[in-house]
């Protein structure tokens, strides 16, 4: 009999603002699940976007969690220290010819979308109003690419979703979500909603989706406990796990906390940040 896998959960905030009550809920859920099952709880700082991350927000993450009495294993993984891991994953995808350079600006993409008369797909997703990339750079010839490289045009790397789905063929990519039950990657969502997603941004040579999948793998996360706003991202994460040869964790997408008007908590609501509540002298027990 194979021994049961160790339970390892994580809380993975981005230091782009102060944590709010929703973060406290998410961190506590992940922490308690690990501790109650004899597992480990990790903290990961998702700071790849150095233009939006600030050291004071990172410090506040540690202080807020300490204040709430939530303890994590050391060392903390800071994504900005691990560019090489993301590059290695990109190399694997590149070898399978699954990436292509995209030289488009945001404006190029918007113009193309308007011209094509894009009609959104109604799959009931939060982000259905954001159309997939219209594949402008998907079929550039080698000389066209060379000319752009030579001119020093910066580029992102996009996943060629059609090729990825060809590799997948008829295989069904399943995962289990402790709230929503068994799930499987939908080619409709992958092709028509997510599309040729950026895996390496022009400025940071990685992306949220790539980094989170690589890190969950390298840190042996057994249960990804996070907000329901990332529920549909799991279709892409599951596909990337398949393409990179990683095993798939169990997911738990928890409901998002809302204020009395039904609005989600956001980092911009200053009065409801943990930092503010802590400085006000609130009792952390009341928060929990
Ligand atoms: N860094 C993400 C955030 O702050 C969370 C990523 C995840 O849990 O997968 O929203």
mmCIF file of N, CA and C and ligand atoms in Angstrom, residues 10 12-14 46 208 212 226 230, ligand 1:
data_model
loop_
_atom_site.group_PDB
_atom_site.id
_atom_site.type_symbol
_atom_site.label_atom_id
_atom_site.label_comp_id
_atom_site.label_asym_id
_atom_site.label_seq_id
_atom_site.Cartn_x
_atom_site.Cartn_y
_atom_site.Cartn_z
ATOM 1 N N UNK A 10 -0.994 25.938 1.063
ATOM 2 C CA UNK A 10 -0.259 27.214 1.013
ATOM 3 C C UNK A 10 -1.228 28.381 0.949
ATOM 4 N N UNK A 12 -0.947 32.165 -0.759
ATOM 5 C CA UNK A 12 -0.035 32.752 -1.751
ATOM 6 C C UNK A 12 -0.432 34.171 -2.129
ATOM 7 N N UNK A 13 -0.334 35.096 -1.202
ATOM 8 C CA UNK A 13 -0.749 36.470 -1.522
ATOM 9 C C UNK A 13 0.271 37.226 -2.374
ATOM 10 N N UNK A 14 -0.214 38.237 -3.063
ATOM 11 C CA UNK A 14 0.669 39.140 -3.815
ATOM 12 C C UNK A 14 0.786 40.425 -3.006
ATOM 13 N N UNK A 46 3.784 35.999 -3.830
ATOM 14 C CA UNK A 46 3.676 36.024 -5.301
ATOM 15 C C UNK A 46 3.998 37.435 -5.794
ATOM 16 N N UNK A 208 1.501 34.937 -13.849
ATOM 17 C CA UNK A 208 0.842 34.324 -12.697
ATOM 18 C C UNK A 208 0.591 32.836 -12.957
ATOM 19 N N UNK A 212 2.442 29.951 -10.704
ATOM 20 C CA UNK A 212 1.659 29.280 -9.665
ATOM 21 C C UNK A 212 1.668 27.760 -9.882
ATOM 22 N N UNK A 226 -7.984 28.190 -2.239
ATOM 23 C CA UNK A 226 -7.961 29.595 -2.683
ATOM 24 C C UNK A 226 -9.370 30.020 -3.046
ATOM 25 N N UNK A 230 -10.666 32.164 -8.685
ATOM 26 C CA UNK A 230 -9.667 31.459 -9.499
ATOM 27 C C UNK A 230 -10.167 30.086 -9.965
HETATM 28 N N1 LIG B 1 -1.456 35.399 -5.738
HETATM 29 C C1 LIG B 1 -2.855 35.206 -5.956
HETATM 30 C C2 LIG B 1 -3.634 36.339 -5.308
HETATM 31 O O1 LIG B 1 -3.093 37.046 -4.474
HETATM 32 C C3 LIG B 1 -3.370 33.892 -5.413
HETATM 33 C C4 LIG B 1 -2.903 32.755 -6.231
HETATM 34 C C5 LIG B 1 -3.432 31.384 -5.874
HETATM 35 O O2 LIG B 1 -3.821 31.153 -4.715
HETATM 36 O O3 LIG B 1 -3.430 30.540 -6.766
HETATM 37 O O4 LIG B 1 -4.775 36.515 -5.650
#
